Amino acid sequence: MPTTIPTYRLSNGVEIPQIGFGTWQTPDGDTALHSVKTALQAGYRHIDTAAAYGNEASIGQAIADSGIDRPDLFITTKLWNTERGYETTLSAFEQSMRKLGLDYLDLYLIHWPANAKHSDGETINAETWRAFEKLYNDGRIKAIGVSNFLPHHLDALTKTATVAPMVNQIEYHPGQLQTETVDYCTAHDMVVQAWSPLGTGKMLSDETLTGIAANYGKSVAQVCIRWCLQNGTLPLPKSVTPERIRENLDVLDFTLTDADMQTINQLPYIGGSGLNPDTVTF
Ligand code: NDP
């Protein structure tokens, strides 16, 4: 029996499965096809990709091959940085949809905010968002959101937005809690998605996490995913390894104690991407 994953409700009423399957660095072709098929068989119903990952076509193939009813799936893709702006966003969206082979999308995200590198970053983000609103109002997308937006990017966006972002996908794992951004999102009814919930693997050898995991008979990966859920965020674990894909979903039969949650919440920085949305140069 595949696992049934509970959902969060977005601000517009759309239900989103609380665990998504990450696909960054999953090569297009057999690897993406087989890993997404394995994930769907295991019970994942929420797949996270992006135009920049270059694997939308194989993910679309895995979705088509799965035979799962479209309404039971939740598919996210993201607009890449080179395509920001009103018209370019509309055409980039159509290209993603063609590759995915879908006639509607569940969630579209602005992958990164335009930042100080752009003299008119605020206008670029506003124009990109205007295209997102059009696609949303036209019924092409069930929900729209952003990724890697800090509170000041969100404040700027909401000056002109007529539809508020429903999701913010940010780096989130032990040692990197982004408390200010998470609190902002909570106050504005935005679901926080946790990218790199395992720190792209960097969390897995931490001694504190290893010790906690052993007490539950679980792996560190499972503890990180469970910790995201108990903090109200939506983890997006990635794997191309069938047993890990299944393991990462097997997190609904245990609860971390308040004391263990506190210990993990207070861990110092133990690695991450090191990327800052205000200074990235891509
Ligand atoms: P994760 O933090 O999920 O870590 C994935 C790494 O951990 C891989 O090397 C994987 O190996 C390994 N791994 C996974 N599960 C286990 C396990 N149970 N035991 C041991 N090792 C394990 O990775 P990502 O950095 O990819 O982040 C997750 C997702 O978040 C991305 O795939 C993407 O969808 C999203 N993301 C979004 C970003 C954004 O800017 N919006 C940026 C970065 C990520 P293997 O695959 O070999 O099994």
GROMACS .gro file of C-alpha atoms and ligand atoms in nm:
model
  330
    1MET     CA    1   0.000   0.000   0.000
    2PRO     CA    2   0.151   0.337  -0.093
    3THR     CA    3   0.168   0.593   0.187
    4THR     CA    4  -0.107   0.857   0.195
    5ILE     CA    5   0.041   1.198   0.265
    6PRO     CA    6  -0.159   1.462   0.454
    7THR     CA    7  -0.206   1.805   0.296
    8TYR     CA    8  -0.172   2.172   0.388
    9ARG     CA    9  -0.439   2.413   0.264
   10LEU     CA   10  -0.308   2.711   0.068
   11SER     CA   11  -0.460   3.057   0.116
   12ASN     CA   12  -0.684   3.004  -0.190
   13GLY     CA   13  -0.816   2.670  -0.057
   14VAL     CA   14  -0.600   2.444  -0.277
   15GLU     CA   15  -0.473   2.134  -0.093
   16ILE     CA   16  -0.101   2.061  -0.125
   17PRO     CA   17   0.060   1.733  -0.014
   18GLN     CA   18   0.286   1.800   0.285
   19ILE     CA   19   0.587   1.622   0.135
   20GLY     CA   20   0.709   1.688  -0.219
   21PHE     CA   21   0.962   1.495  -0.424
   22GLY     CA   22   1.270   1.703  -0.515
   23THR     CA   23   1.434   1.667  -0.856
   24TRP     CA   24   1.722   1.918  -0.867
   25GLN     CA   25   2.036   1.750  -1.008
   26THR     CA   26   1.829   1.455  -1.128
   27PRO     CA   27   1.939   1.414  -1.490
   28ASP     CA   28   1.676   1.412  -1.764
   29GLY     CA   29   1.629   1.072  -1.927
   30ASP     CA   30   1.626   0.735  -1.750
   31THR     CA   31   1.728   0.869  -1.408
   32ALA     CA   32   1.446   1.124  -1.386
   33LEU     CA   33   1.198   0.884  -1.545
   34HIS     CA   34   1.275   0.596  -1.307
   35SER     CA   35   1.313   0.801  -0.990
   36VAL     CA   36   0.982   0.985  -1.043
   37LYS     CA   37   0.807   0.658  -1.130
   38THR     CA   38   0.947   0.502  -0.812
   39ALA     CA   39   0.833   0.805  -0.613
   40LEU     CA   40   0.479   0.788  -0.754
   41GLN     CA   41   0.462   0.415  -0.682
   42ALA     CA   42   0.578   0.479  -0.325
   43GLY     CA   43   0.297   0.732  -0.272
   44TYR     CA   44   0.446   1.075  -0.346
   45ARG     CA   45   0.186   1.283  -0.527
   46HIS     CA   46   0.370   1.616  -0.523
   47ILE     CA   47   0.665   1.659  -0.760
   48ASP     CA   48   0.894   1.964  -0.751
   49THR     CA   49   1.083   2.050  -1.068
   50ALA     CA   50   1.200   2.367  -1.246
   51ALA     CA   51   1.277   2.475  -1.599
   52ALA     CA   52   1.640   2.515  -1.487
   53TYR     CA   53   1.665   2.148  -1.381
   54GLY     CA   54   1.632   2.043  -1.746
   55ASN     CA   55   1.424   1.737  -1.656
   56GLU     CA   56   1.065   1.850  -1.716
   57ALA     CA   57   1.027   1.622  -2.021
   58SER     CA   58   1.119   1.301  -1.836
   59ILE     CA   59   0.909   1.401  -1.538
   60GLY     CA   60   0.615   1.458  -1.772
   61GLN     CA   61   0.675   1.113  -1.918
   62ALA     CA   62   0.679   0.953  -1.571
   63ILE     CA   63   0.353   1.130  -1.487
   64ALA     CA   64   0.190   1.012  -1.810
   65ASP     CA   65   0.314   0.654  -1.760
   66SER     CA   66   0.193   0.643  -1.399
   67GLY     CA   67  -0.176   0.623  -1.487
   68ILE     CA   68  -0.255   0.830  -1.176
   69ASP     CA   69  -0.557   1.060  -1.218
   70ARG     CA   70  -0.437   1.414  -1.285
   71PRO     CA   71  -0.640   1.570  -0.999
   72ASP     CA   72  -0.457   1.338  -0.757
   73LEU     CA   73  -0.120   1.486  -0.853
   74PHE     CA   74   0.040   1.815  -0.750
   75ILE     CA   75   0.305   1.935  -0.995
   76THR     CA   76   0.528   2.237  -0.939
   77THR     CA   77   0.769   2.399  -1.180
   78LYS     CA   78   0.959   2.727  -1.167
   79LEU     CA   79   1.038   3.018  -1.394
   80TRP     CA   80   1.414   3.056  -1.450
   81ASN     CA   81   1.593   3.385  -1.399
   82THR     CA   82   1.668   3.451  -1.766
   83GLU     CA   83   1.295   3.450  -1.846
   84ARG     CA   84   1.177   3.718  -1.601
   85GLY     CA   85   0.941   3.986  -1.736
   86TYR     CA   86   0.581   3.980  -1.856
   87GLU     CA   87   0.595   3.837  -2.211
   88THR     CA   88   0.898   3.615  -2.150
   89THR     CA   89   0.726   3.459  -1.848
   90LEU     CA   90   0.416   3.378  -2.052
   91SER     CA   91   0.620   3.203  -2.319
   92ALA     CA   92   0.849   3.024  -2.068
   93PHE     CA   93   0.536   2.889  -1.898
   94GLU     CA   94   0.407   2.745  -2.228
   95GLN     CA   95   0.745   2.583  -2.290
   96SER     CA   96   0.742   2.417  -1.946
   97MET     CA   97   0.387   2.296  -2.002
   98ARG     CA   98   0.480   2.144  -2.338
   99LYS     CA   99   0.775   1.962  -2.183
  100LEU     CA  100   0.567   1.840  -1.890
  101GLY     CA  101   0.282   1.743  -2.122
  102LEU     CA  102   0.027   1.904  -1.890
  103ASP     CA  103  -0.273   2.123  -1.966
  104TYR     CA  104  -0.270   2.289  -1.624
  105LEU     CA  105  -0.009   2.331  -1.354
  106ASP     CA  106  -0.064   2.307  -0.979
  107LEU     CA  107   0.202   2.553  -0.867
  108TYR     CA  108   0.431   2.793  -1.054
  109LEU     CA  109   0.711   2.970  -0.867
  110ILE     CA  110   0.945   3.259  -0.949
  111HIS     CA  111   1.269   3.066  -0.889
  112TRP     CA  112   1.475   3.360  -0.752
  113PRO     CA  113   1.394   3.729  -0.701
  114ALA     CA  114   1.571   3.980  -0.924
  115ASN     CA  115   1.816   4.139  -0.680
  116ALA     CA  116   2.053   4.432  -0.635
  117LYS     CA  117   2.245   4.317  -0.945
  118HIS     CA  118   1.946   4.458  -1.138
  119SER     CA  119   1.896   4.834  -1.106
  120ASP     CA  120   1.521   4.780  -1.161
  121GLY     CA  121   1.482   4.447  -0.977
  122GLU     CA  122   1.159   4.553  -0.808
  123THR     CA  123   0.997   4.634  -1.145
  124ILE     CA  124   1.122   4.309  -1.301
  125ASN     CA  125   0.970   4.105  -1.016
  126ALA     CA  126   0.643   4.301  -1.041
  127GLU     CA  127   0.619   4.241  -1.417
  128THR     CA  128   0.697   3.871  -1.378
  129TRP     CA  129   0.432   3.847  -1.108
  130ARG     CA  130   0.178   4.024  -1.333
  131ALA     CA  131   0.224   3.738  -1.583
  132PHE     CA  132   0.181   3.483  -1.302
  133GLU     CA  133  -0.145   3.654  -1.204
  134LYS     CA  134  -0.269   3.641  -1.563
  135LEU     CA  135  -0.194   3.266  -1.589
  136TYR     CA  136  -0.361   3.212  -1.251
  137ASN     CA  137  -0.669   3.420  -1.340
  138ASP     CA  138  -0.692   3.237  -1.675
  139GLY     CA  139  -0.713   2.906  -1.487
  140ARG     CA  140  -0.382   2.771  -1.622
  141ILE     CA  141  -0.232   2.735  -1.272
  142LYS     CA  142  -0.402   2.633  -0.946
  143ALA     CA  143  -0.164   2.829  -0.723
  144ILE     CA  144   0.123   3.077  -0.765
  145GLY     CA  145   0.417   3.160  -0.547
  146VAL     CA  146   0.779   3.254  -0.517
  147SER     CA  147   1.107   3.099  -0.415
  148ASN     CA  148   1.405   3.246  -0.232
  149PHE     CA  149   1.214   3.568  -0.158
  150LEU     CA  150   1.321   3.747   0.160
  151PRO     CA  151   1.072   3.970   0.347
  152HIS     CA  152   1.191   4.283   0.167
  153HIS     CA  153   1.133   4.119  -0.176
  154LEU     CA  154   0.784   4.017  -0.062
  155ASP     CA  155   0.708   4.365   0.074
  156ALA     CA  156   0.807   4.515  -0.262
  157LEU     CA  157   0.604   4.260  -0.460
  158THR     CA  158   0.287   4.315  -0.261
  159LYS     CA  159   0.289   4.688  -0.351
  160THR     CA  160   0.156   4.599  -0.697
  161ALA     CA  161   0.028   4.241  -0.659
  162THR     CA  162  -0.344   4.175  -0.691
  163VAL     CA  163  -0.303   3.808  -0.595
  164ALA     CA  164  -0.081   3.733  -0.294
  165PRO     CA  165   0.184   3.459  -0.327
  166MET     CA  166   0.055   3.135  -0.172
  167VAL     CA  167   0.395   2.969  -0.126
  168ASN     CA  168   0.755   3.068  -0.063
  169GLN     CA  169   1.011   2.793  -0.127
  170ILE     CA  170   1.331   2.861   0.068
  171GLU     CA  171   1.640   2.678   0.189
  172TYR     CA  172   1.541   2.522   0.519
  173HIS     CA  173   1.716   2.249   0.717
  174PRO     CA  174   1.871   2.209   1.062
  175GLY     CA  175   2.110   2.500   1.118
  176GLN     CA  176   1.934   2.719   0.860
  177LEU     CA  177   1.589   2.815   0.985
  178GLN     CA  178   1.547   3.156   0.814
  179THR     CA  179   1.325   3.255   1.105
  180GLU     CA  180   1.253   3.608   0.983
  181THR     CA  181   1.132   3.484   0.644
  182VAL     CA  182   0.933   3.196   0.793
  183ASP     CA  183   0.762   3.431   1.043
  184TYR     CA  184   0.678   3.672   0.760
  185CYS     CA  185   0.527   3.390   0.553
  186THR     CA  186   0.326   3.259   0.847
  187ALA     CA  187   0.190   3.608   0.915
  188HIS     CA  188   0.091   3.643   0.548
  189ASP     CA  189  -0.064   3.293   0.510
  190MET     CA  190   0.208   3.160   0.278
  191VAL     CA  191   0.313   2.795   0.302
  192VAL     CA  192   0.690   2.760   0.345
  193GLN     CA  193   0.843   2.486   0.135
  194ALA     CA  194   1.178   2.358   0.260
  195TRP     CA  195   1.435   2.314  -0.014
  196SER     CA  196   1.738   2.100   0.062
  197PRO     CA  197   1.572   1.955   0.375
  198LEU     CA  198   1.878   1.727   0.406
  199GLY     CA  199   2.116   2.011   0.321
  200THR     CA  200   2.188   1.824  -0.006
  201GLY     CA  201   2.318   1.546   0.219
  202LYS     CA  202   2.527   1.769   0.448
  203MET     CA  203   2.299   1.701   0.749
  204LEU     CA  204   2.337   1.326   0.735
  205SER     CA  205   2.660   1.283   0.934
  206ASP     CA  206   2.587   1.538   1.207
  207GLU     CA  207   2.645   1.370   1.545
  208THR     CA  208   2.351   1.531   1.727
  209LEU     CA  209   2.111   1.431   1.450
  210THR     CA  210   2.260   1.082   1.432
  211GLY     CA  211   2.206   1.039   1.806
  212ILE     CA  212   1.844   1.160   1.791
  213ALA     CA  213   1.767   0.939   1.491
  214ALA     CA  214   1.902   0.630   1.669
  215ASN     CA  215   1.660   0.685   1.960
  216TYR     CA  216   1.363   0.656   1.722
  217GLY     CA  217   1.507   0.375   1.508
  218LYS     CA  218   1.494   0.620   1.215
  219SER     CA  219   1.754   0.764   0.979
  220VAL     CA  220   1.886   1.121   0.997
  221ALA     CA  221   1.709   1.191   0.666
  222GLN     CA  222   1.378   1.082   0.821
  223VAL     CA  223   1.442   1.299   1.129
  224CYS     CA  224   1.515   1.606   0.909
  225ILE     CA  225   1.195   1.551   0.711
  226ARG     CA  226   0.989   1.495   1.025
  227TRP     CA  227   1.143   1.805   1.184
  228CYS     CA  228   1.035   2.015   0.883
  229LEU     CA  229   0.678   1.884   0.915
  230GLN     CA  230   0.659   1.945   1.291
  231ASN     CA  231   0.778   2.303   1.231
  232GLY     CA  232   0.493   2.348   0.982
  233THR     CA  233   0.709   2.357   0.668
  234LEU     CA  234   0.681   2.140   0.358
  235PRO     CA  235   0.994   1.931   0.289
  236LEU     CA  236   1.105   1.847  -0.066
  237PRO     CA  237   1.354   1.559  -0.021
  238LYS     CA  238   1.535   1.452  -0.337
  239SER     CA  239   1.675   1.109  -0.414
  240VAL     CA  240   1.738   0.894  -0.718
  241THR     CA  241   1.786   0.581  -0.503
  242PRO     CA  242   1.473   0.364  -0.474
  243GLU     CA  243   1.517   0.260  -0.109
  244ARG     CA  244   1.591   0.622  -0.005
  245ILE     CA  245   1.291   0.750  -0.203
  246ARG     CA  246   1.070   0.513  -0.001
  247GLU     CA  247   1.252   0.578   0.326
  248ASN     CA  248   1.197   0.954   0.297
  249LEU     CA  249   0.821   0.902   0.291
  250ASP     CA  250   0.822   0.671   0.592
  251VAL     CA  251   0.801   0.957   0.842
  252LEU     CA  252   0.439   0.952   0.950
  253ASP     CA  253   0.467   0.687   1.224
  254PHE     CA  254   0.677   0.877   1.476
  255THR     CA  255   0.681   1.216   1.646
  256LEU     CA  256   0.989   1.403   1.763
  257THR     CA  257   0.955   1.510   2.126
  258ASP     CA  258   0.943   1.882   2.212
  259ALA     CA  259   1.290   1.844   2.364
  260ASP     CA  260   1.433   1.693   2.046
  261MET     CA  261   1.261   1.961   1.835
  262GLN     CA  262   1.424   2.226   2.057
  263THR     CA  263   1.764   2.061   2.027
  264ILE     CA  264   1.740   2.052   1.646
  265ASN     CA  265   1.599   2.406   1.629
  266GLN     CA  266   1.903   2.528   1.820
  267LEU     CA  267   2.172   2.350   1.616
  268PRO     CA  268   2.435   2.587   1.480
  269TYR     CA  269   2.497   2.617   1.106
  270ILE     CA  270   2.624   2.276   0.989
  271GLY     CA  271   2.640   2.341   0.617
  272GLY     CA  272   2.409   2.443   0.334
  273SER     CA  273   2.423   2.601  -0.007
  274GLY     CA  274   2.566   2.932   0.116
  275LEU     CA  275   2.345   3.111  -0.140
  276ASN     CA  276   2.201   3.450  -0.047
  277PRO     CA  277   1.914   3.573  -0.268
  278ASP     CA  278   2.046   3.930  -0.239
  279THR     CA  279   2.393   3.847  -0.369
  280VAL     CA  280   2.365   3.549  -0.607
  281THR     CA  281   2.501   3.637  -0.948
  282PHE     CA  282   2.288   3.401  -1.159
  283NDP     P1  283   1.820   1.713  -0.030
  283NDP     O1  284   1.848   1.807   0.080
  283NDP     O2  285   1.688   1.647  -0.038
  283NDP     O3  286   1.936   1.602  -0.031
  283NDP     C1  287   1.952   1.515  -0.141
  283NDP     C2  288   2.083   1.439  -0.126
  283NDP     O4  289   2.072   1.350  -0.015
  283NDP     C3  290   2.114   1.354  -0.246
  283NDP     O5  291   2.256   1.347  -0.255
  283NDP     C4  292   2.055   1.219  -0.210
  283NDP     O6  293   2.126   1.113  -0.273
  283NDP     C5  294   2.077   1.215  -0.061
  283NDP     N1  295   1.970   1.143   0.011
  283NDP     C6  296   1.836   1.157  -0.006
  283NDP     N2  297   1.768   1.078   0.079
  283NDP     C7  298   1.861   1.011   0.150
  283NDP     C8  299   1.853   0.914   0.253
  283NDP     N3  300   1.736   0.871   0.298
  283NDP     N4  301   1.969   0.865   0.304
  283NDP     C9  302   2.089   0.909   0.258
  283NDP     N5  303   2.105   1.001   0.162
  283NDP    C10  304   1.990   1.052   0.108
  283NDP     O7  305   1.853   1.779  -0.170
  283NDP     P2  306   1.835   1.900  -0.264
  283NDP     O8  307   1.941   1.998  -0.236
  283NDP     O9  308   1.821   1.842  -0.398
  283NDP    O10  309   1.697   1.969  -0.223
  283NDP    C11  310   1.574   1.905  -0.236
  283NDP    C12  311   1.487   1.969  -0.345
  283NDP    O11  312   1.458   2.105  -0.315
  283NDP    C13  313   1.554   1.979  -0.482
  283NDP    O12  314   1.569   1.854  -0.545
  283NDP    C14  315   1.464   2.076  -0.551
  283NDP    O13  316   1.345   2.013  -0.591
  283NDP    C15  317   1.442   2.177  -0.438
  283NDP     N6  318   1.541   2.286  -0.443
  283NDP    C16  319   1.496   2.411  -0.474
  283NDP    C17  320   1.582   2.518  -0.482
  283NDP    C18  321   1.528   2.653  -0.512
  283NDP    O14  322   1.607   2.746  -0.537
  283NDP     N7  323   1.398   2.671  -0.513
  283NDP    C19  324   1.727   2.503  -0.461
  283NDP    C20  325   1.766   2.369  -0.426
  283NDP    C21  326   1.674   2.267  -0.415
  283NDP     P3  327   2.070   1.027  -0.399
  283NDP    O15  328   1.987   1.115  -0.483
  283NDP    O16  329   2.199   0.983  -0.464
  283NDP    O17  330   1.994   0.912  -0.340
   0.00000   0.00000   0.00000
